Coordinates of C-alpha atoms in Angstrom, one line a residue:
Chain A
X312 CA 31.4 -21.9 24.8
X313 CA 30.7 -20.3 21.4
X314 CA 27.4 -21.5 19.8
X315 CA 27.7 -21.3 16.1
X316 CA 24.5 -22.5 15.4
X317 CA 23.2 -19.1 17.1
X318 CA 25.8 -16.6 15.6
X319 CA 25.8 -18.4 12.3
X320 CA 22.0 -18.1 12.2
X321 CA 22.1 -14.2 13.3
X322 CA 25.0 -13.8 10.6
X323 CA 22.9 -15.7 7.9
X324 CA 19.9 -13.5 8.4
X325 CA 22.7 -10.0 8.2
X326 CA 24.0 -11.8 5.2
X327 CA 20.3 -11.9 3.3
X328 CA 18.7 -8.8 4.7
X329 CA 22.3 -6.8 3.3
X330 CA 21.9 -9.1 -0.3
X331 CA 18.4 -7.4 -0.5
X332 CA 19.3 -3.5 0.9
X333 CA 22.8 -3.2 0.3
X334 CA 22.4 -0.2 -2.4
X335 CA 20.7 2.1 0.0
X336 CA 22.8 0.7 3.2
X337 CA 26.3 1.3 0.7
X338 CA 25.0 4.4 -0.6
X339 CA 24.2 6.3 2.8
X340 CA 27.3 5.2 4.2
X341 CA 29.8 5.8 1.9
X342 CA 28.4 8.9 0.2
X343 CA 27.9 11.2 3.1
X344 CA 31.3 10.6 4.1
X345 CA 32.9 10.9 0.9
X346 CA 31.1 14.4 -0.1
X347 CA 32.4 16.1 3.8
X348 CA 35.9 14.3 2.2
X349 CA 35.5 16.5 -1.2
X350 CA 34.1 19.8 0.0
X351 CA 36.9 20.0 2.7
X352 CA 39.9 18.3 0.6
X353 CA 39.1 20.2 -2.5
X354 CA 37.4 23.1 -1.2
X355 CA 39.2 24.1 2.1
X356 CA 41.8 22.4 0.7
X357 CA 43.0 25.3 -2.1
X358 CA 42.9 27.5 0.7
X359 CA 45.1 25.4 3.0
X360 CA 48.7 24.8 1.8
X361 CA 49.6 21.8 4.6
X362 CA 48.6 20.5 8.2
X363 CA 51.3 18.9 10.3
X364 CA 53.6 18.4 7.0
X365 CA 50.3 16.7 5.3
X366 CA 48.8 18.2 2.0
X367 CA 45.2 19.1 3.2
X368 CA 43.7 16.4 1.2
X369 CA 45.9 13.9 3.2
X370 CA 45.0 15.4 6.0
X371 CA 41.4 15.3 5.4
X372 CA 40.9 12.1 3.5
X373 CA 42.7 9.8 6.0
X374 CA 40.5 11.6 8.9
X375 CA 37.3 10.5 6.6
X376 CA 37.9 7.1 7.1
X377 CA 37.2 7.6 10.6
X378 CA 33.6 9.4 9.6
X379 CA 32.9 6.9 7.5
X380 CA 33.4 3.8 10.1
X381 CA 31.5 6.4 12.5
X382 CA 28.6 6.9 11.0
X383 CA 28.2 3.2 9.4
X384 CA 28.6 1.9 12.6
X385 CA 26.9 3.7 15.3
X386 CA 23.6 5.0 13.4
X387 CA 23.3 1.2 11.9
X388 CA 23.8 0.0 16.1
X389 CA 21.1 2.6 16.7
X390 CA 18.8 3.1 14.5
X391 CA 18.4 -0.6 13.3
X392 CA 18.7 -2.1 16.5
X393 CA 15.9 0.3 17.9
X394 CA 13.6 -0.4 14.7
X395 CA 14.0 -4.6 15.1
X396 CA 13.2 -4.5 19.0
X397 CA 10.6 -2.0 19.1
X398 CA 8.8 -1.9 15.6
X399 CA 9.4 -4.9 14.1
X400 CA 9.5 -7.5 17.0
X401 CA 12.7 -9.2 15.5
X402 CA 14.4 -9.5 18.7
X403 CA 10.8 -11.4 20.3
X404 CA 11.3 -13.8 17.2
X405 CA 14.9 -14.8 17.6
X406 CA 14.9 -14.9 21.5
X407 CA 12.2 -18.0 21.1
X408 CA 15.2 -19.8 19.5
X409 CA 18.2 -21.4 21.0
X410 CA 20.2 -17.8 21.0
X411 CA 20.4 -15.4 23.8
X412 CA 20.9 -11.3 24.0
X413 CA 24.4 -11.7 24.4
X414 CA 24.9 -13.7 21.1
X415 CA 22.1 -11.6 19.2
X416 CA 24.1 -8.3 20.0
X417 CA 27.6 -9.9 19.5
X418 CA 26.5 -11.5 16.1
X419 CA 25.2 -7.8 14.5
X420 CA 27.9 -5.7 16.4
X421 CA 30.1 -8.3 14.4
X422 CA 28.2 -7.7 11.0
X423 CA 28.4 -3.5 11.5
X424 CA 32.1 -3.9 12.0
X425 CA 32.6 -5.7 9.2
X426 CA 30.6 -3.3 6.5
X427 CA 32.4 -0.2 8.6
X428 CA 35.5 -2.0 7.7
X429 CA 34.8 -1.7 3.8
X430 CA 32.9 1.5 3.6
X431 CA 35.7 3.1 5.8
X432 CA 37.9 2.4 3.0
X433 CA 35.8 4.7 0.2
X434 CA 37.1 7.8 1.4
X435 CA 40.4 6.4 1.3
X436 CA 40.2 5.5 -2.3
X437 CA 38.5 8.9 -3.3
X438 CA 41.7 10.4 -1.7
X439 CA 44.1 8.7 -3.8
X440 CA 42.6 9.7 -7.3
X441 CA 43.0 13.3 -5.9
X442 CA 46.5 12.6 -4.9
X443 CA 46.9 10.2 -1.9
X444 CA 50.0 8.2 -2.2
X445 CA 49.1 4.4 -1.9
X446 CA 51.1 2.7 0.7
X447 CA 51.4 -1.1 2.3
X448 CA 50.3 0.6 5.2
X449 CA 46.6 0.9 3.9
X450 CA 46.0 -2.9 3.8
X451 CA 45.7 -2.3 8.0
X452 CA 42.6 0.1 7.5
X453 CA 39.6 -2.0 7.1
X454 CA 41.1 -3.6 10.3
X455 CA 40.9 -0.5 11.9
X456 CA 38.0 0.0 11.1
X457 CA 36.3 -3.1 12.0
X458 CA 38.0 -2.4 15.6
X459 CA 36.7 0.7 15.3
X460 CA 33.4 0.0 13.9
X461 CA 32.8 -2.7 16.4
X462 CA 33.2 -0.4 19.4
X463 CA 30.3 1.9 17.8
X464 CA 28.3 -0.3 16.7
X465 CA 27.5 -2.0 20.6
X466 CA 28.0 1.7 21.5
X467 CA 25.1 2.3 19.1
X468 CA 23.2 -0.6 20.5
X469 CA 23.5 0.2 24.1
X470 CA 21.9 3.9 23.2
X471 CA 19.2 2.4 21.4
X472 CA 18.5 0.9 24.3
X473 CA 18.5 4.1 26.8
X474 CA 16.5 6.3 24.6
X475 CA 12.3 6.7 25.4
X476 CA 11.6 6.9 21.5
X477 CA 13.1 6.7 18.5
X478 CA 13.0 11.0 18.4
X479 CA 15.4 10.6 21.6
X480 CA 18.5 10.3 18.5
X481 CA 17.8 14.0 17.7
X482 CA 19.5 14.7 20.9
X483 CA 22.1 11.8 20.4
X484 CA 23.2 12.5 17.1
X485 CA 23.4 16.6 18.0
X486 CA 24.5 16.3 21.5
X487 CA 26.9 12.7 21.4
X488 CA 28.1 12.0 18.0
X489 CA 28.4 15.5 16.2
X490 CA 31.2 16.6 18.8
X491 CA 32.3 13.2 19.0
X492 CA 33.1 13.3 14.8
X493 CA 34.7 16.8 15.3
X494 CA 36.7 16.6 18.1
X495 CA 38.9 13.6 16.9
X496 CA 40.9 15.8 14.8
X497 CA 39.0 14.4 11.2
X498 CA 38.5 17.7 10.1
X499 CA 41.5 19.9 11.7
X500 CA 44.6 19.1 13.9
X501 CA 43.4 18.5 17.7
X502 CA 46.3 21.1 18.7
X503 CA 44.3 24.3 16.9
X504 CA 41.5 23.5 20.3
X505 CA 41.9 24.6 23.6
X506 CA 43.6 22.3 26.4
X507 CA 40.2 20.7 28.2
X508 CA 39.0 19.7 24.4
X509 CA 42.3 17.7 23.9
X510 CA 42.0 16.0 27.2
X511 CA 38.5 14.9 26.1
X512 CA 39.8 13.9 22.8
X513 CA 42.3 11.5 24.9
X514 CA 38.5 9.4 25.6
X515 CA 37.1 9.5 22.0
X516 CA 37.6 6.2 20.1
X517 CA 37.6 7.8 17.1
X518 CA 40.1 10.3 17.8
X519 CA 42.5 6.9 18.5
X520 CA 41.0 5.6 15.1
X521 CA 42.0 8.6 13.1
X522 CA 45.7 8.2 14.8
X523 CA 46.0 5.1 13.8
X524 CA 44.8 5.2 10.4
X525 CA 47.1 8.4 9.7
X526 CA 49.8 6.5 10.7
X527 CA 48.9 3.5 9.0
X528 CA 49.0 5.6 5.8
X529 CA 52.0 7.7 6.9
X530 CA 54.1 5.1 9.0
X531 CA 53.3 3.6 12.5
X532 CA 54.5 5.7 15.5
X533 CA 55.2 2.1 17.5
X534 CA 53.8 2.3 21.0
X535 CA 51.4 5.2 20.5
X536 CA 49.9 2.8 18.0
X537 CA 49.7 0.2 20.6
X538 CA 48.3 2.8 22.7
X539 CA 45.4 3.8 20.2
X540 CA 45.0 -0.3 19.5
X541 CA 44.5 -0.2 23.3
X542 CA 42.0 1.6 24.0
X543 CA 39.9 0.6 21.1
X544 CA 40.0 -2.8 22.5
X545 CA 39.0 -1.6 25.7
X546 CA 36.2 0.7 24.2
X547 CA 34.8 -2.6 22.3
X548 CA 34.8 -4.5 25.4
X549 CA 33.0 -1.8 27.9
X550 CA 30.3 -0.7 25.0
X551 CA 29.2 -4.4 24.3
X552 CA 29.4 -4.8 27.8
X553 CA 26.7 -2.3 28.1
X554 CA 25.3 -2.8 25.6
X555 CA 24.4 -6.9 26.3
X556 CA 23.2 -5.2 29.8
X557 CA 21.3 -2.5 28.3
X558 CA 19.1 -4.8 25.9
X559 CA 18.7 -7.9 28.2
X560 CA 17.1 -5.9 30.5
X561 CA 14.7 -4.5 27.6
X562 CA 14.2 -7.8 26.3
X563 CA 13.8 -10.1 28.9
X564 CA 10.8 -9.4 31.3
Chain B
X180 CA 7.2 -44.5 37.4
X181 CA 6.3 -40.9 36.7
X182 CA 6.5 -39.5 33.1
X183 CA 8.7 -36.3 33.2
X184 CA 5.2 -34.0 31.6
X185 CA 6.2 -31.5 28.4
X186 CA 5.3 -28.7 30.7
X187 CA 5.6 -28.1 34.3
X188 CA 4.6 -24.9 36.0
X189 CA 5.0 -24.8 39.6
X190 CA 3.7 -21.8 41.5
X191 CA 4.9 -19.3 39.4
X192 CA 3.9 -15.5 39.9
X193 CA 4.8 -12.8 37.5
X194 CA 4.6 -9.6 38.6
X195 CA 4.8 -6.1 37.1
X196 CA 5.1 -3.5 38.8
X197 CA 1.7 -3.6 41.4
X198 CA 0.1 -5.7 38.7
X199 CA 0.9 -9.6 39.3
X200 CA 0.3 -10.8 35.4
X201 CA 0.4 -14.7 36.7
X202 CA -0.5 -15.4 40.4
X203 CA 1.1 -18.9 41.7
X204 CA 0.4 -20.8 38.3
X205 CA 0.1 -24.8 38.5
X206 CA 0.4 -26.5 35.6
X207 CA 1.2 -29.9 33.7
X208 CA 1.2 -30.8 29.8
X209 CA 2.2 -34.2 29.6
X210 CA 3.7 -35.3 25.9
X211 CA 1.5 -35.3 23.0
X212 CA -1.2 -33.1 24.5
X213 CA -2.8 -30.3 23.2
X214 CA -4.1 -27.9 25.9
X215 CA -6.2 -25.0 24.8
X216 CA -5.3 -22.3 27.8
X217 CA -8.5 -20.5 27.4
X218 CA -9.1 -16.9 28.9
X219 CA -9.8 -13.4 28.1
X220 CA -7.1 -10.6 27.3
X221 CA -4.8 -9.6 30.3
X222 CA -5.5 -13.0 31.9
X223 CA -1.7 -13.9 32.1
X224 CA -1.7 -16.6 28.9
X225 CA 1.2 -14.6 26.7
X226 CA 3.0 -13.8 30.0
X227 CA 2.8 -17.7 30.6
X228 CA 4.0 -18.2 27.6
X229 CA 7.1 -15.5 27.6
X230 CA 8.1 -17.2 30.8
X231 CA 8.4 -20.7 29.2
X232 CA 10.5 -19.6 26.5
X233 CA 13.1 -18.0 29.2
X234 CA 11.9 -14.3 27.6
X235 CA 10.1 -13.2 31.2
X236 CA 11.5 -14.4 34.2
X237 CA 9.0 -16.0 37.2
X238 CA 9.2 -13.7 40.3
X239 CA 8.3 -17.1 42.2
X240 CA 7.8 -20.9 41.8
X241 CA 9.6 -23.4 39.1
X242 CA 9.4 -23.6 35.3
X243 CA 10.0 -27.1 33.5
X244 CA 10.3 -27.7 29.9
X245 CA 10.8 -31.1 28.8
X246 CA 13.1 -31.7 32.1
X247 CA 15.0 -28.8 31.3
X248 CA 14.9 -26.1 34.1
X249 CA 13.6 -22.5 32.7
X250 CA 15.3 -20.1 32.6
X251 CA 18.3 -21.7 33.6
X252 CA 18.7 -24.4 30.6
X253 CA 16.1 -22.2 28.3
X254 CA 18.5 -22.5 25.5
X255 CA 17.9 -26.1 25.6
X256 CA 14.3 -25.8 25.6
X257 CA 13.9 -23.6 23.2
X258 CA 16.1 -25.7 20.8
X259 CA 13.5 -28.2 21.2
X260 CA 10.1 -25.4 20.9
X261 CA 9.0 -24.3 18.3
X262 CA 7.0 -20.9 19.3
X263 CA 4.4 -18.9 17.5
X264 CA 3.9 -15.4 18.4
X265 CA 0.8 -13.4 18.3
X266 CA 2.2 -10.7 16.4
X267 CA 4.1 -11.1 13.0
X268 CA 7.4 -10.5 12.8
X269 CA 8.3 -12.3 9.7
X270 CA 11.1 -10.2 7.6
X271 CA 9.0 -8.4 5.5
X272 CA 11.6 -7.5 2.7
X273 CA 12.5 -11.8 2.3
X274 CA 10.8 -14.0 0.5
X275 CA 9.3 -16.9 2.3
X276 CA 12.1 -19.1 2.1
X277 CA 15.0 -17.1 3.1
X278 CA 12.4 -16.3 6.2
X279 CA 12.4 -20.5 7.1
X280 CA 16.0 -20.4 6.1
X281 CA 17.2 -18.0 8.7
X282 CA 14.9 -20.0 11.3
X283 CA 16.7 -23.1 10.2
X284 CA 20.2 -22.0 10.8
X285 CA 19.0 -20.8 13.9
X286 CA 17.8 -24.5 15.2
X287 CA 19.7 -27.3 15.2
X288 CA 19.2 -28.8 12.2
X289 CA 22.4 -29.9 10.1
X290 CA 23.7 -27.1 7.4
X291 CA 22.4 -30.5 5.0
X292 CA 19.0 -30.9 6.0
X293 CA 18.3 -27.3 5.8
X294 CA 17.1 -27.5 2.5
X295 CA 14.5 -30.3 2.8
X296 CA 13.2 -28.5 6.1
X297 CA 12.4 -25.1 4.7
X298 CA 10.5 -27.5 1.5
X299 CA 9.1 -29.2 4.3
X300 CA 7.7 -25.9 6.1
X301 CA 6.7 -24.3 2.9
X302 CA 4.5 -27.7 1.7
X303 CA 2.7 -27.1 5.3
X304 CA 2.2 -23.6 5.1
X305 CA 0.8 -24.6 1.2
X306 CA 3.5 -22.1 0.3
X307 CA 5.8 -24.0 -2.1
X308 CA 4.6 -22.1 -4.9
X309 CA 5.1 -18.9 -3.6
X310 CA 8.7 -19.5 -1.9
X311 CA 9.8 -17.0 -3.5
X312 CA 7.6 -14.3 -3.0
X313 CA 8.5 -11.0 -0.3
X314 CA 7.0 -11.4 2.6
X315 CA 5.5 -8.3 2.2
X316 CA 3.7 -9.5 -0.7
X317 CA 1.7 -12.0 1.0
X318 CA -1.9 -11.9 2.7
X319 CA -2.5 -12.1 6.0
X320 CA -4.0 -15.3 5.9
X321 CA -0.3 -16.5 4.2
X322 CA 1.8 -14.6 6.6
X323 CA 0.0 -16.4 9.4
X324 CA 0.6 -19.7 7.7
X325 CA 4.2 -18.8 7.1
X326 CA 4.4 -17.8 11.1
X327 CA 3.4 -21.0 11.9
X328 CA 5.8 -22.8 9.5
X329 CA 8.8 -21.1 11.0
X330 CA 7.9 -22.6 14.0
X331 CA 7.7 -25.8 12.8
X332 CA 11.0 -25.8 10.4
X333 CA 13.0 -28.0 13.2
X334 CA 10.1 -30.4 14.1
X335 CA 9.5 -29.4 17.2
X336 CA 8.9 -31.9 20.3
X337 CA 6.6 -28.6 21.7
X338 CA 4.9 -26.3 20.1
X339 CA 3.6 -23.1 21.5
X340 CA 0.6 -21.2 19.8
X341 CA 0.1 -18.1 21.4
X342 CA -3.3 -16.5 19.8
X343 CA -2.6 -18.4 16.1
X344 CA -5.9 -17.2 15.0
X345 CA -6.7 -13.8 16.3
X346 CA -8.2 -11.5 13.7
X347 CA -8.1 -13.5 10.7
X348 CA -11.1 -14.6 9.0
X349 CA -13.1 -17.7 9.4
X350 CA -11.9 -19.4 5.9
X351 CA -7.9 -18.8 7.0
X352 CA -8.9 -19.2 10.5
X353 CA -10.2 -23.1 9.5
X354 CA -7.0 -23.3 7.7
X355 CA -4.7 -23.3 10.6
X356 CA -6.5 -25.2 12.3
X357 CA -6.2 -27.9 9.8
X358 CA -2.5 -27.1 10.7
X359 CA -2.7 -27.6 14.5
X360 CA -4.8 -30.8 13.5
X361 CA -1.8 -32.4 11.7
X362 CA 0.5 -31.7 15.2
X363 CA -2.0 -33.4 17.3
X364 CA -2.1 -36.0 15.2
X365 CA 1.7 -36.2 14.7
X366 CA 1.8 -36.0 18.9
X367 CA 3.8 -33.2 19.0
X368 CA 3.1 -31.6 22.5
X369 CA 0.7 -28.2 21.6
X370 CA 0.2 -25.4 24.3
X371 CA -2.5 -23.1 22.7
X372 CA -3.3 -20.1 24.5
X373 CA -6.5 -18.6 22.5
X374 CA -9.5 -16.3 23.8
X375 CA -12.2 -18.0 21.1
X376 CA -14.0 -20.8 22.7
X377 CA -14.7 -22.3 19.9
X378 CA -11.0 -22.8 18.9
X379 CA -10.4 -24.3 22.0
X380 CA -13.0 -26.7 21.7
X381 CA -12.4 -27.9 18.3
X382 CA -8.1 -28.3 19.3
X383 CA -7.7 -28.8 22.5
X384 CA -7.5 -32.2 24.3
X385 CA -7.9 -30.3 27.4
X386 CA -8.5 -27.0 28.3
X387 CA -7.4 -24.8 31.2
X388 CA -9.4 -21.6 32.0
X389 CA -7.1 -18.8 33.1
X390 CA -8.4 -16.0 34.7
X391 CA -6.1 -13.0 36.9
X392 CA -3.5 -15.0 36.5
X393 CA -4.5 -18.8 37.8
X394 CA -5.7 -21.3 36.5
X395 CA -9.4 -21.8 37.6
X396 CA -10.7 -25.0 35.7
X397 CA -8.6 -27.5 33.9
X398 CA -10.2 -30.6 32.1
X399 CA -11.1 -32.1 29.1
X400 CA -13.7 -30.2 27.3
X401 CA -16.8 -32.5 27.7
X402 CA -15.3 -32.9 31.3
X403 CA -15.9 -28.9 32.1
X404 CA -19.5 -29.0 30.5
X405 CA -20.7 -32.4 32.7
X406 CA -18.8 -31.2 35.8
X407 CA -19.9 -27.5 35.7
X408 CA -22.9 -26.8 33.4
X409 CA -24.4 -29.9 32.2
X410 CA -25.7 -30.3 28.9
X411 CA -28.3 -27.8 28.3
X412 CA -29.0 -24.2 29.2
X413 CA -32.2 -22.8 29.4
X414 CA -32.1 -19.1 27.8
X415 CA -34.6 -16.5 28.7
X416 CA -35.0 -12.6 27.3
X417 CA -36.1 -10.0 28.3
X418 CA -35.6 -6.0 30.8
X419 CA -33.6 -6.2 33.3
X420 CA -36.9 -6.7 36.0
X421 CA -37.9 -9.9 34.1
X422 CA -34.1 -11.3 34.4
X423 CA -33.8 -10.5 37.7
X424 CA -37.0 -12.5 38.3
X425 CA -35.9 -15.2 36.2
X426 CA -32.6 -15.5 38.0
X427 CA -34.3 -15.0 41.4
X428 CA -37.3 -18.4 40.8
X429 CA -33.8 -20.4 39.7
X430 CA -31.9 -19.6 43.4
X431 CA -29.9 -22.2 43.8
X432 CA -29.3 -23.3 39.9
X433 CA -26.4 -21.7 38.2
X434 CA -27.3 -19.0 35.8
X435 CA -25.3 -16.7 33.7
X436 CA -26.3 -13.3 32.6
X437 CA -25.3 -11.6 29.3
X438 CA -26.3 -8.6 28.2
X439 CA -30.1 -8.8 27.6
X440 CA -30.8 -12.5 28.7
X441 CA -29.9 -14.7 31.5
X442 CA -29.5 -18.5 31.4
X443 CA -30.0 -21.2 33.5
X444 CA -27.4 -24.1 33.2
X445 CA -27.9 -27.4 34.0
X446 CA -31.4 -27.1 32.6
X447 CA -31.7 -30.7 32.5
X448 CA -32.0 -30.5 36.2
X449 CA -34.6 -28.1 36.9
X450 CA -37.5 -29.0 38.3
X451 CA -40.7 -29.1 37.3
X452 CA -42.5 -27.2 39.4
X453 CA -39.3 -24.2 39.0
X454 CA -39.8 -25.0 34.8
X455 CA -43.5 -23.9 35.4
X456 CA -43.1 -20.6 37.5
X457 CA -40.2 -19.3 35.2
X458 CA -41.9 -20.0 32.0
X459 CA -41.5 -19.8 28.4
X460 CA -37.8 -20.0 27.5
X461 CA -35.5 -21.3 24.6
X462 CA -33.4 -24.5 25.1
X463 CA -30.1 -25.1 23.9
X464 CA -27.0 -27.0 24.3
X465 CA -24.7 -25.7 27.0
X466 CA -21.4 -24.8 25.8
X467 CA -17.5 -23.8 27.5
X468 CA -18.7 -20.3 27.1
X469 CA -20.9 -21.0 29.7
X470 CA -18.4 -22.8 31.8
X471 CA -16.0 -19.6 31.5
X472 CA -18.5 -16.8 32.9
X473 CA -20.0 -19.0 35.3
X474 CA -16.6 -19.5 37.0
X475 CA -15.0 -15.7 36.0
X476 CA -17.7 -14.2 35.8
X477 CA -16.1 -12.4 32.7
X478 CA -17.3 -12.8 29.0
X479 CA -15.0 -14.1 26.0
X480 CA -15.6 -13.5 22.6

């Protein structure tokens, strides 16, 4: 049975911590994202003339949206959840109240996907003033991106819970999410990498998020779609799975 | 009939690793009690506590809190605690009141009454005028205040204190207290671990000395003194060959050595001819101090 005092209370506390920081937390997450999306649309951009039948900048700034739900998602399920459990005792505090691990994590993978639903809509927007047709399509992207950004963010919990120290994310971020962002064909068509890397791409969420938010934009492609809805729904379910594990067993002695 | 106690603790162990933090723990806090568990640092009191708010989990034995079985029902349980950590971990970047807030919608207490119990927590903290203020703008003293508060924004039938005073200064210090006065008196149900004796005996209705893990000595305080060290020690300094000849005319009486003296408890009972043959020495009232390192062996602060 769902508690709502205990997710209610968790959302509450996401709701006045973001009212206080949500210029910086906006800021990081939308502006990195955006500038990749304006030195590759408009500067790779003049040199390319079309990818697939899209105009580079279509290409490109429906495969930002992906980057944006990416890195507002997993870094926030790292970085934050690492900070509150080691530094700042947050997770000691709320555990002496009527919520558990399972609701804790739930309640801020919930939050992350919501603000990756928003900010993955900034590149979108900064693509249509440089020439991105609108479409009804686009009202389906912040869902795909909460989807999306809900997998990432327990994904991004569950590794803040494997890592020794905070340093660990050096290796994380280079190792895990850098190829992660470039092999989901944000950047450049999946078709221009050898064989083995396309298999691999088969397993990357976000390569299924960029899919689906292309064809959001462009027109659905029917059961691939249902496909890509798929296995985001099966990524959400094994990374908070892991992620509830992970954390109970750093949390509770 | 019996009365289901606050607290039950039935041969519990904790152990980490090779280290067993709490070593077949009995204990019992019946309703409106405050029990001071009095012992030094490592002596299993925050483990104790962990384990009665379902956030460690007993190796052995049976955990009880008001009827509901820990871990199993610690949801429950904790909906009816309130808990003060040792270490703050107020949100730093909120102001007071959205700190009691966020512990408010966490408790059961209707989205209505919110309101009234963050007033409520802030007028008991003395906070009200500074409701507004970030955490991080506070002084320790306040923050401490404020931790407590939190704790107490649901009215909670238990209340657990685990070191509420440790570092702060003697004028903050004497405010909590004044604090943990007001919930005895209210008979709210208070488990206090705490490694200043003097704490203990100014709170606690009773007192339970922990040491490696067990409890060693559980009574009221005047109870410890009469049944352990009677009312008066008799203190003696000096080098080490004068102590040792202190402590070896009082064979048989209990004596305690600290640092450069040694003192004989029970002093009231010495006799005569032993007073004469050990000499000058300074009298003074016994205190749970001398309880503790007569039965551990160890010293507290």
């Amino acid at each position: 049975m769902i508690d709502v005092h205990a997710y209610a209370g968790i959302l509450t506390r996401e709701a006045i911590m973001f009212r206080r920081l949500w210029v910086s937390t906006t800021f990081a997450s939308i502006v990195e994202p955006t500038i990749y999306l304006l030195a590759f649309g408009l500067g790779l951009g003049a040199l390319i003339s079309n990818i697939n039948g899209y105009s580079y900048i279509e290409f490109v700034g429906t495969g930002s949206v992906a980057t944006a739900v990416l890195f507002s998602s997993v870094f926030t399920g790292m970085f934050t959840t690492y900070v509150r459990r080691v530094y700042q005792k947050t997770y000691d505090g709320l555990l002496s109240t009527p919520v558990d691990v399972s609701e804790i994590m739930t309640a801020e993978g919930l939050w992350i996907a919501a603000k990756a639903g928003v900010y993955g809509c900034a590149p979108l927007l900064v693509a249509m003033c440089f020439g991105l047709p609108p479409s009804w399509g686009m009202l389906a992207v912040p869902f795909i991106g909460f989807l999306t950004g809900l997998g990432f963010g327990f994904f991004g919990q569950w590794l803040s819970g494997l890592v020794p120290s905070i340093d660990s994310f050096n290796y994380v971020t280079s190792a895990l999410i850098t190829p992660l962002f470039l092999v989901a064909g944000t950047f450049f068509p999946l078709t221009q990498l050898p064989q083995w890397a396309q298999t691999i791409a088969q397993i990357n969420p976000l390569y299924h998020c960029v899919e689906l938010v292309r064809h959001a934009v462009f027109g659905w492609e029917g059961w691939a779609d249902v496909w890509n809805v798929a296995v985001l729904i099966m990524f959400v379910i094994i990374a908070r799975y892991l992620s509830i594990r992970r954390l109970r067993k750093r949390l509770i002695g | 009939m019996t009365e289901t106690p606050a607290l039950r603790l039935q041969g519990v162990v904790k152990r980490f690793g090779a280290l067993t933090a709490v070593d077949h723990l009995d204990l019992e806090v019946p309703e409106g009690v405050c029990l001071g568990l009095l012992g030094p640092n490592g002596a299993g009191k925050s483990t104790t506590m962990k384990m009665l708010t379902g956030q460690a989990i007993a190796d052995e034995g049976t955990i009880e809190v008001l009827g509901f079985p820990v871990p199993a029902k610690s949801k429950q349980a904790r909906g009816l605690m309130g808990v003060v950590p040792q270490a703050d971990n107020l949100d730093e970047e909120l102001t007071c009141a959205e700190n009691l807030l966020i512990w408010a919608t966490l408790q059961p207490i209707a989205r209505k009454q919110r309101p009234q119990a963050v007033a409520d927590a802030l007028a008991l903290a003395a906070l009200t005028d500074r409701a507004h203020s970030k955490v991080g703008t506070l002084s320790g003293g306040m923050k401490r205040r404020l931790l407590i508060a939190r704790g107490l924004v649901h009215n909670p039938r238990v209340v657990l204190l685990d070191e509420p005073t440790v570092g702060l200064d003697p004028q903050v210090r004497a405010d909590i207290w004044v604090i943990i006065d007001r919930l005895r008196n209210e008979g709210v149900t208070v488990l206090m671990s705490t490694h200043y004796i003097e704490e203990a005996e100014r709170l606690a209705d009773d007192i339970a000395i922990m040491s490696h893990g067990r409890i060693i000595a559980r009574g009221a305080p005047q109870q410890l003194l009469d049944t352990h060290v009677g009312t008066h020690a008799l203190e003696f300094y000096g080098p080490p060959e004068r102590l040792t000849e202190v402590e070896a005319i009082a064979e048989g009486m209990p004596t305690r050595r600290t640092g450069p003296s040694v003192s004989i408890l029970r002093a009231e009972s010495i006799p005569e001819a032993m007073h004469e043959r050990l000499g000058a020495g300074t009298k003074r009232v016994a205190n749970l101090e001398d309880v503790f390192v007569l039965l551990t062996g160890e010293v507290l602060e």
